[in-house]
């Protein structure tokens, strides 16, 4: 969906008025650009939805923005629900980055995420990187992808006894608790290596 | 940020120009209805100069207006000031307009348009005695420092009566005057 500036600018102007609570008739260039990005991000949300449903009904920029905004709100609600469902059983296995990002960081996202005036900003630095982390994603799309990755990784890790996971991590590096290492990836690498060694008949002492 | 494929950042920067409101000259001339009561009016040429000056100021200050311009409100705010005269009305409006947008930036948009206009008008008439240089060079920077430092008292006063507490210059003291007069008269 490509829209002309004449269609987008009135939406940005309306956002600017709301952003300033009607108390200012002007904003800085930087603020105006942020609001334009907000409009484009919101409309893009509708484009993603339309692409997934192979639907391309012609709509005005205003209609696209309003529909995109509803989709964003719905996505935030779904992510919040998914997080609330995951967090009681979440285990960081002692890794500080994992704990800080998921347990401390993500609630702050839901508290401060600005779906109207700055939806493109996902606020968090996401120091703990999931296996399929996509740095190109932004805003709620990044958080949704991150949550999905975290849920999948937790599901994978729960297949092993907790003590086994800890043992693997400590054997890899006794300081794993303070390193930005992906726990699931490490577990997967070690498991694959052991499986490969078992198939190849190699014993732990390196002999065959 | 480009909105179309292949559009460069330089081309997309021009999207800010779409914010230029229509009928700017006509809206400025509409203010003559009120200002004429105080002997002040703008000609069409004056209005065109003010509009052009506003565009230059907004560009210099990297700001964009998205609704009714603050200039019309500025004119209405100042029009009954004893320090405004017809022969320099347009020039003073341009000067005040420039000061307004400069200090919206200096105060980091923490202050509303009305609060700043009220503050400017009050100080223009009292402490500044109509001197825009003093308003811009001394009074507003002093106040802007306080606003940037976290001061928010102007929100409850709407910008009125805010400067005295930050003024570093000892000014006219009515109590002192009465005391000296009493001392002289009763000696």
Short mmCIF file of C-alpha atoms in Angstrom, two decimals:
data_model
loop_
_atom_site.label_atom_id
_atom_site.label_comp_id
_atom_site.label_asym_id
_atom_site.label_seq_id
_atom_site.Cartn_x
_atom_site.Cartn_y
_atom_site.Cartn_z
CA UNK A 1 0.00 0.00 0.00
CA UNK A 2 1.61 3.21 -1.14
CA UNK A 3 0.13 6.46 0.04
CA UNK A 4 0.93 9.99 -1.02
CA UNK A 5 2.24 12.49 1.48
CA UNK A 6 -0.96 14.50 1.12
CA UNK A 7 -2.79 11.55 2.68
CA UNK A 8 -0.29 10.82 5.44
CA UNK A 9 0.46 14.35 6.65
CA UNK A 10 -3.06 15.04 8.01
CA UNK A 11 -2.79 11.88 10.12
CA UNK A 12 0.61 13.01 11.40
CA UNK A 13 -0.85 16.44 12.18
CA UNK A 14 -3.63 14.80 14.18
CA UNK A 15 -1.10 12.73 16.09
CA UNK A 16 0.96 15.87 16.78
CA UNK A 17 -2.09 17.60 18.20
CA UNK A 18 -2.79 14.61 20.45
CA UNK A 19 0.87 14.29 21.41
CA UNK A 20 0.95 17.91 22.60
CA UNK A 21 -2.52 17.62 24.16
CA UNK A 22 -3.53 20.51 21.94
CA UNK A 23 -1.23 22.85 23.89
CA UNK A 24 1.29 23.45 21.15
CA UNK A 25 0.82 24.40 17.50
CA UNK A 26 4.30 23.21 16.47
CA UNK A 27 6.72 20.38 17.11
CA UNK A 28 10.38 19.82 16.35
CA UNK A 29 11.48 18.14 13.12
CA UNK A 30 12.60 15.13 15.16
CA UNK A 31 9.21 14.79 16.81
CA UNK A 32 7.41 15.17 13.47
CA UNK A 33 9.59 12.45 11.94
CA UNK A 34 8.92 10.15 14.87
CA UNK A 35 5.19 10.65 14.38
CA UNK A 36 5.46 10.03 10.63
CA UNK A 37 7.30 6.79 11.41
CA UNK A 38 4.50 5.92 13.83
CA UNK A 39 1.91 6.38 11.08
CA UNK A 40 3.92 4.33 8.59
CA UNK A 41 4.60 1.57 11.10
CA UNK A 42 0.90 1.38 11.94
CA UNK A 43 -0.17 1.23 8.29
CA UNK A 44 2.50 -1.42 7.69
CA UNK A 45 0.80 -3.56 10.32
CA UNK A 46 -2.27 -3.70 8.10
CA UNK A 47 -0.07 -4.54 5.12
CA UNK A 48 1.36 -7.52 6.99
CA UNK A 49 -2.12 -8.69 7.94
CA UNK A 50 -3.39 -8.24 4.39
CA UNK A 51 -0.40 -10.13 2.99
CA UNK A 52 -0.95 -13.08 5.33
CA UNK A 53 -4.59 -13.30 4.33
CA UNK A 54 -3.91 -12.58 0.64
CA UNK A 55 -6.38 -9.72 0.93
CA UNK A 56 -5.80 -6.37 -0.71
CA UNK A 57 -8.94 -4.32 -0.32
CA UNK A 58 -8.29 -0.73 -1.35
CA UNK A 59 -8.53 1.62 1.61
CA UNK A 60 -7.69 5.25 2.26
CA UNK A 61 -4.64 6.11 4.34
CA UNK A 62 -6.92 7.06 7.21
CA UNK A 63 -8.76 3.73 7.07
CA UNK A 64 -5.46 1.87 6.82
CA UNK A 65 -4.11 3.74 9.82
CA UNK A 66 -7.19 3.08 11.96
CA UNK A 67 -7.26 -0.60 11.02
CA UNK A 68 -3.52 -0.90 11.61
CA UNK A 69 -3.85 0.72 15.01
CA UNK A 70 -6.48 -1.84 16.06
CA UNK A 71 -4.22 -4.63 14.86
CA UNK A 72 -1.35 -3.22 16.91
CA UNK A 73 -3.51 -3.02 20.03
CA UNK A 74 -4.66 -6.60 19.48
CA UNK A 75 -1.07 -7.74 19.02
CA UNK A 76 0.00 -6.07 22.26
CA UNK A 77 -2.84 -7.77 24.12
CA UNK A 78 -1.92 -11.17 22.65
CA UNK A 79 1.72 -10.71 23.57
CA UNK A 80 0.82 -9.69 27.10
CA UNK A 81 -1.36 -12.79 27.44
CA UNK A 82 1.38 -15.04 26.04
CA UNK A 83 3.91 -13.53 28.44
CA UNK A 84 1.61 -13.98 31.43
CA UNK A 85 1.09 -17.60 30.48
CA UNK A 86 4.80 -18.30 30.05
CA UNK A 87 6.29 -16.46 33.01
CA UNK A 88 5.14 -18.69 35.94
CA UNK A 89 7.12 -21.64 34.53
CA UNK A 90 9.98 -19.59 33.09
CA UNK A 91 13.47 -20.73 34.07
CA UNK A 92 16.59 -18.69 33.31
CA UNK A 93 18.81 -21.52 34.62
CA UNK A 94 20.80 -18.98 36.58
CA UNK A 95 21.78 -16.87 33.59
CA UNK A 96 21.54 -13.18 34.56
CA UNK A 97 21.03 -11.87 31.02
CA UNK A 98 18.18 -14.31 30.44
CA UNK A 99 16.54 -13.39 33.75
CA UNK A 100 17.00 -9.63 33.42
CA UNK A 101 15.64 -9.50 29.90
CA UNK A 102 12.62 -11.76 30.32
CA UNK A 103 11.64 -11.28 33.96
CA UNK A 104 12.63 -7.64 34.50
CA UNK A 105 12.72 -6.15 31.01
CA UNK A 106 9.60 -7.41 29.26
CA UNK A 107 7.14 -6.16 31.94
CA UNK A 108 8.62 -2.69 31.45
CA UNK A 109 7.94 -2.96 27.74
CA UNK A 110 4.26 -3.61 28.40
CA UNK A 111 4.18 -0.74 30.88
CA UNK A 112 5.81 1.89 28.68
CA UNK A 113 5.17 0.83 25.08
CA UNK A 114 3.56 3.73 23.23
CA UNK A 115 1.31 2.12 20.64
CA UNK A 116 -0.06 5.47 19.45
CA UNK A 117 2.87 7.88 19.23
CA UNK A 118 5.91 5.59 19.04
CA UNK A 119 4.88 2.03 18.11
CA UNK A 120 8.11 1.48 16.18
CA UNK A 121 10.20 1.63 19.36
CA UNK A 122 10.45 -1.64 21.29
CA UNK A 123 12.25 0.19 24.12
CA UNK A 124 14.36 -2.78 25.28
CA UNK A 125 17.92 -3.58 24.27
CA UNK A 126 17.17 -7.36 24.47
CA UNK A 127 20.63 -8.23 25.72
CA UNK A 128 19.71 -11.91 25.81
CA UNK A 129 19.40 -12.92 22.17
CA UNK A 130 17.06 -15.76 21.17
CA UNK A 131 18.18 -18.37 18.65
CA UNK A 132 16.31 -16.92 15.67
CA UNK A 133 16.63 -13.28 16.69
CA UNK A 134 15.88 -10.90 13.80
CA UNK A 135 17.43 -7.48 14.43
CA UNK A 136 15.45 -5.97 11.54
CA UNK A 137 12.18 -6.22 13.42
CA UNK A 138 11.03 -3.27 15.49
CA UNK A 139 8.31 -2.32 17.94
CA UNK A 140 5.74 -4.88 18.96
CA UNK A 141 6.76 -7.09 16.01
CA UNK A 142 10.17 -7.53 17.58
CA UNK A 143 8.68 -8.31 20.99
CA UNK A 144 6.18 -10.76 19.52
CA UNK A 145 8.96 -12.57 17.67
CA UNK A 146 11.13 -12.50 20.79
CA UNK A 147 8.36 -13.94 22.96
CA UNK A 148 7.67 -16.68 20.46
CA UNK A 149 11.35 -17.57 20.43
CA UNK A 150 11.50 -17.58 24.21
CA UNK A 151 8.43 -19.83 24.52
CA UNK A 152 9.92 -22.29 22.02
CA UNK A 153 13.27 -22.31 23.78
CA UNK A 154 11.68 -22.87 27.18
CA UNK A 155 9.64 -25.74 25.74
CA UNK A 156 12.84 -27.29 24.38
CA UNK A 157 14.79 -26.85 27.60
CA UNK A 158 12.00 -28.39 29.69
CA UNK A 159 12.65 -31.70 27.89
CA UNK A 160 15.78 -32.06 29.99
CA UNK A 161 16.10 -32.33 33.75
CA UNK A 162 17.07 -28.95 35.17
CA UNK A 163 20.18 -30.40 36.75
CA UNK A 164 21.34 -31.69 33.36
CA UNK A 165 20.96 -28.28 31.75
CA UNK A 166 22.91 -26.64 34.60
CA UNK A 167 25.61 -29.30 34.33
CA UNK A 168 26.01 -28.75 30.59
CA UNK A 169 26.22 -24.98 31.07
CA UNK A 170 28.77 -25.23 33.85
CA UNK A 171 30.86 -27.67 31.89
CA UNK A 172 30.84 -25.28 28.95
CA UNK A 173 31.89 -22.35 31.15
CA UNK A 174 31.59 -22.05 34.90
CA UNK A 175 30.91 -18.33 34.45
CA UNK A 176 27.90 -18.95 32.15
CA UNK A 177 25.66 -17.12 34.65
CA UNK A 178 27.31 -13.81 33.75
CA UNK A 179 27.69 -14.35 30.00
CA UNK A 180 25.23 -13.35 27.25
CA UNK A 181 25.01 -16.95 26.01
CA UNK A 182 21.84 -18.46 24.57
CA UNK A 183 21.05 -21.35 26.92
CA UNK A 184 18.90 -23.31 24.44
CA UNK A 185 21.43 -22.95 21.62
CA UNK A 186 24.21 -24.16 23.86
CA UNK A 187 22.12 -27.10 25.02
CA UNK A 188 21.27 -27.95 21.43
CA UNK A 189 24.92 -27.74 20.31
CA UNK A 190 26.12 -29.96 23.14
CA UNK A 191 23.32 -32.48 22.59
CA UNK A 192 24.00 -32.66 18.87
CA UNK A 193 27.71 -33.13 19.47
CA UNK A 194 27.08 -35.94 21.92
CA UNK A 195 24.66 -37.59 19.50
CA UNK A 196 27.22 -37.26 16.71
CA UNK A 197 29.92 -38.70 18.92
CA UNK A 198 27.68 -41.61 19.90
CA UNK A 199 26.93 -42.40 16.24
CA UNK A 200 30.62 -42.13 15.35
CA UNK A 201 31.53 -44.48 18.21
CA UNK A 202 33.97 -42.03 19.71
CA UNK A 203 34.37 -42.29 23.44
CA UNK A 204 34.82 -39.35 25.76
CA UNK A 205 38.52 -40.01 25.97
CA UNK A 206 38.80 -39.47 22.22
CA UNK A 207 39.48 -43.08 21.32
CA UNK A 208 37.23 -45.19 19.09
CA UNK B 1 12.17 8.21 6.06
CA UNK B 2 11.18 7.24 2.56
CA UNK B 3 7.57 6.32 1.94
CA UNK B 4 8.09 4.92 -1.53
CA UNK B 5 10.61 2.47 -2.82
CA UNK B 6 13.70 4.12 -4.20
CA UNK B 7 12.88 7.44 -2.55
CA UNK B 8 15.99 8.94 -1.02
CA UNK B 9 16.15 10.51 2.44
CA UNK B 10 16.76 13.89 0.81
CA UNK B 11 13.54 13.61 -1.19
CA UNK B 12 11.59 12.35 1.77
CA UNK B 13 12.83 15.24 3.93
CA UNK B 14 10.58 17.47 1.85
CA UNK B 15 7.52 15.83 3.34
CA UNK B 16 7.80 18.38 6.15
CA UNK B 17 6.92 21.08 3.65
CA UNK B 18 3.45 19.54 3.33
CA UNK B 19 2.73 20.97 6.77
CA UNK B 20 2.60 24.53 5.47
CA UNK B 21 -0.90 25.72 6.33
CA UNK B 22 -3.08 27.38 3.76
CA UNK B 23 -4.48 30.93 3.90
CA UNK B 24 -1.70 32.15 6.18
CA UNK B 25 -1.85 35.75 4.95
CA UNK B 26 -5.66 35.88 5.20
CA UNK B 27 -5.60 34.55 8.76
CA UNK B 28 -3.08 37.20 9.78
CA UNK B 29 -5.18 39.94 8.24
CA UNK B 30 -8.18 38.64 10.20
CA UNK B 31 -6.43 39.77 13.39
CA UNK B 32 -6.91 43.39 12.28
CA UNK B 33 -10.48 43.15 13.52
CA UNK B 34 -9.20 43.08 17.10
CA UNK B 35 -5.95 44.99 16.81
CA UNK B 36 -7.56 47.96 15.07
CA UNK B 37 -9.18 48.86 18.41
CA UNK B 38 -5.67 49.62 19.66
CA UNK B 39 -4.59 51.53 16.59
CA UNK B 40 -2.66 48.62 15.09
CA UNK B 41 -3.27 47.06 11.70
CA UNK B 42 -1.33 44.95 9.25
CA UNK B 43 -1.29 45.56 5.50
CA UNK B 44 -1.21 42.65 3.09
CA UNK B 45 2.46 43.33 2.52
CA UNK B 46 3.06 43.23 6.30
CA UNK B 47 1.24 39.90 6.51
CA UNK B 48 3.28 38.45 3.65
CA UNK B 49 6.51 39.55 5.34
CA UNK B 50 5.41 38.00 8.64
CA UNK B 51 4.51 34.71 6.91
CA UNK B 52 7.88 34.64 5.13
CA UNK B 53 9.70 35.46 8.37
CA UNK B 54 7.80 32.70 10.14
CA UNK B 55 8.84 30.14 7.55
CA UNK B 56 12.46 31.19 7.92
CA UNK B 57 12.29 31.02 11.69
CA UNK B 58 10.61 27.61 11.69
CA UNK B 59 13.26 26.30 9.31
CA UNK B 60 16.08 27.78 11.38
CA UNK B 61 14.60 26.35 14.57
CA UNK B 62 13.83 23.01 12.89
CA UNK B 63 10.18 23.17 13.83
CA UNK B 64 7.00 22.49 11.93
CA UNK B 65 3.53 23.89 12.58
CA UNK B 66 0.68 21.48 12.20
CA UNK B 67 -2.34 23.54 13.08
CA UNK B 68 -3.42 27.14 13.43
CA UNK B 69 -0.26 29.18 13.72
CA UNK B 70 0.83 30.62 17.05
CA UNK B 71 1.47 33.97 15.35
CA UNK B 72 -2.20 34.92 15.32
CA UNK B 73 -2.42 34.20 19.03
CA UNK B 74 0.79 36.13 19.60
CA UNK B 75 -0.70 39.18 17.87
CA UNK B 76 -3.88 38.96 19.96
CA UNK B 77 -1.81 38.49 23.13
CA UNK B 78 0.33 41.59 22.55
CA UNK B 79 -1.99 43.92 20.66
CA UNK B 80 -3.07 45.95 23.71
CA UNK B 81 0.48 46.49 24.96
CA UNK B 82 1.42 50.15 25.48
CA UNK B 83 4.78 49.40 23.90
CA UNK B 84 3.42 48.45 20.47
CA UNK B 85 3.16 51.19 17.89
CA UNK B 86 1.78 51.15 14.38
CA UNK B 87 4.96 52.24 12.63
CA UNK B 88 6.90 49.20 13.92
CA UNK B 89 4.00 46.79 14.48
CA UNK B 90 4.90 44.27 11.77
CA UNK B 91 8.57 44.37 12.67
CA UNK B 92 7.82 43.78 16.36
CA UNK B 93 5.51 40.89 15.51
CA UNK B 94 8.27 39.27 13.45
CA UNK B 95 10.74 39.77 16.28
CA UNK B 96 8.39 38.32 18.91
CA UNK B 97 7.51 35.41 16.62
CA UNK B 98 11.19 34.60 16.24
CA UNK B 99 11.70 34.77 20.01
CA UNK B 100 8.65 32.57 20.59
CA UNK B 101 9.82 29.68 18.40
CA UNK B 102 13.39 29.97 19.64
CA UNK B 103 12.31 29.58 23.23
CA UNK B 104 9.86 26.78 22.51
CA UNK B 105 13.04 24.90 21.58
CA UNK B 106 15.08 26.31 24.46
CA UNK B 107 12.42 25.10 26.88
CA UNK B 108 12.34 21.72 25.10
CA UNK B 109 8.59 21.95 24.44
CA UNK B 110 7.95 21.61 28.17
CA UNK B 111 5.92 24.81 28.15
CA UNK B 112 2.67 25.22 26.24
CA UNK B 113 2.11 27.95 23.64
CA UNK B 114 -0.25 29.87 25.91
CA UNK B 115 2.02 29.66 28.96
CA UNK B 116 4.96 31.01 26.95
CA UNK B 117 2.89 33.76 25.31
CA UNK B 118 1.50 34.88 28.67
CA UNK B 119 4.97 34.92 30.17
CA UNK B 120 6.43 36.86 27.24
CA UNK B 121 3.64 39.46 27.24
CA UNK B 122 3.80 40.06 30.98
CA UNK B 123 7.57 40.49 31.02
CA UNK B 124 7.55 42.56 27.82
CA UNK B 125 5.28 45.09 29.52
CA UNK B 126 6.92 45.11 32.95
CA UNK B 127 10.55 44.11 33.37
CA UNK B 128 11.47 44.72 29.70
CA UNK B 129 9.59 48.01 29.17
CA UNK B 130 8.95 46.93 25.56
CA UNK B 131 12.58 45.97 24.86
CA UNK B 132 12.60 42.75 22.82
CA UNK B 133 16.39 42.46 23.13
CA UNK B 134 16.11 42.35 26.92
CA UNK B 135 13.26 39.87 26.67
CA UNK B 136 15.31 37.58 24.44
CA UNK B 137 18.74 38.10 25.95
CA UNK B 138 18.03 38.18 29.67
CA UNK B 139 14.52 37.40 30.84
CA UNK B 140 13.71 34.37 28.70
CA UNK B 141 17.12 32.66 29.06
CA UNK B 142 16.84 33.00 32.85
CA UNK B 143 13.38 31.46 32.82
CA UNK B 144 14.34 28.80 30.28
CA UNK B 145 17.15 27.66 32.60
CA UNK B 146 14.61 27.07 35.33
CA UNK B 147 12.22 25.22 33.05
CA UNK B 148 14.96 22.94 31.75
CA UNK B 149 16.04 22.36 35.34
CA UNK B 150 12.63 20.93 36.17
CA UNK B 151 10.68 23.97 37.34
CA UNK B 152 6.98 23.55 36.56
CA UNK B 153 5.23 26.26 38.57
CA UNK B 154 4.12 28.00 35.39
CA UNK B 155 1.65 25.16 34.76
CA UNK B 156 -0.54 26.31 37.63
CA UNK B 157 -0.15 30.03 36.91
CA UNK B 158 -0.49 29.72 33.12
CA UNK B 159 2.79 31.62 32.78
CA UNK B 160 1.79 34.66 34.84
CA UNK B 161 3.77 36.08 37.74
CA UNK B 162 6.66 33.70 37.19
CA UNK B 163 9.72 35.84 36.69
CA UNK B 164 10.17 37.74 39.96
CA UNK B 165 11.36 34.66 41.87
CA UNK B 166 14.21 34.12 39.37
CA UNK B 167 15.06 37.75 38.67
CA UNK B 168 18.62 38.52 39.68
CA UNK B 169 18.23 42.29 39.32
CA UNK B 170 17.02 44.33 42.23
CA UNK B 171 14.08 46.27 40.88
CA UNK B 172 11.51 48.79 42.06
CA UNK B 173 10.54 48.06 45.65
CA UNK B 174 7.30 49.81 46.68
CA UNK B 175 7.91 49.24 50.39
CA UNK B 176 11.38 50.78 50.21
CA UNK B 177 9.96 53.77 48.31
CA UNK B 178 7.32 54.37 50.97
CA UNK B 179 9.87 54.11 53.76
CA UNK B 180 12.26 56.58 52.14
CA UNK B 181 9.40 58.97 51.40
CA UNK B 182 8.24 58.77 54.97
CA UNK B 183 11.75 59.38 56.26
CA UNK B 184 12.16 62.44 54.01
CA UNK B 185 8.72 63.87 54.65
CA UNK B 186 8.78 63.50 58.39
CA UNK B 187 12.28 64.77 58.96
#
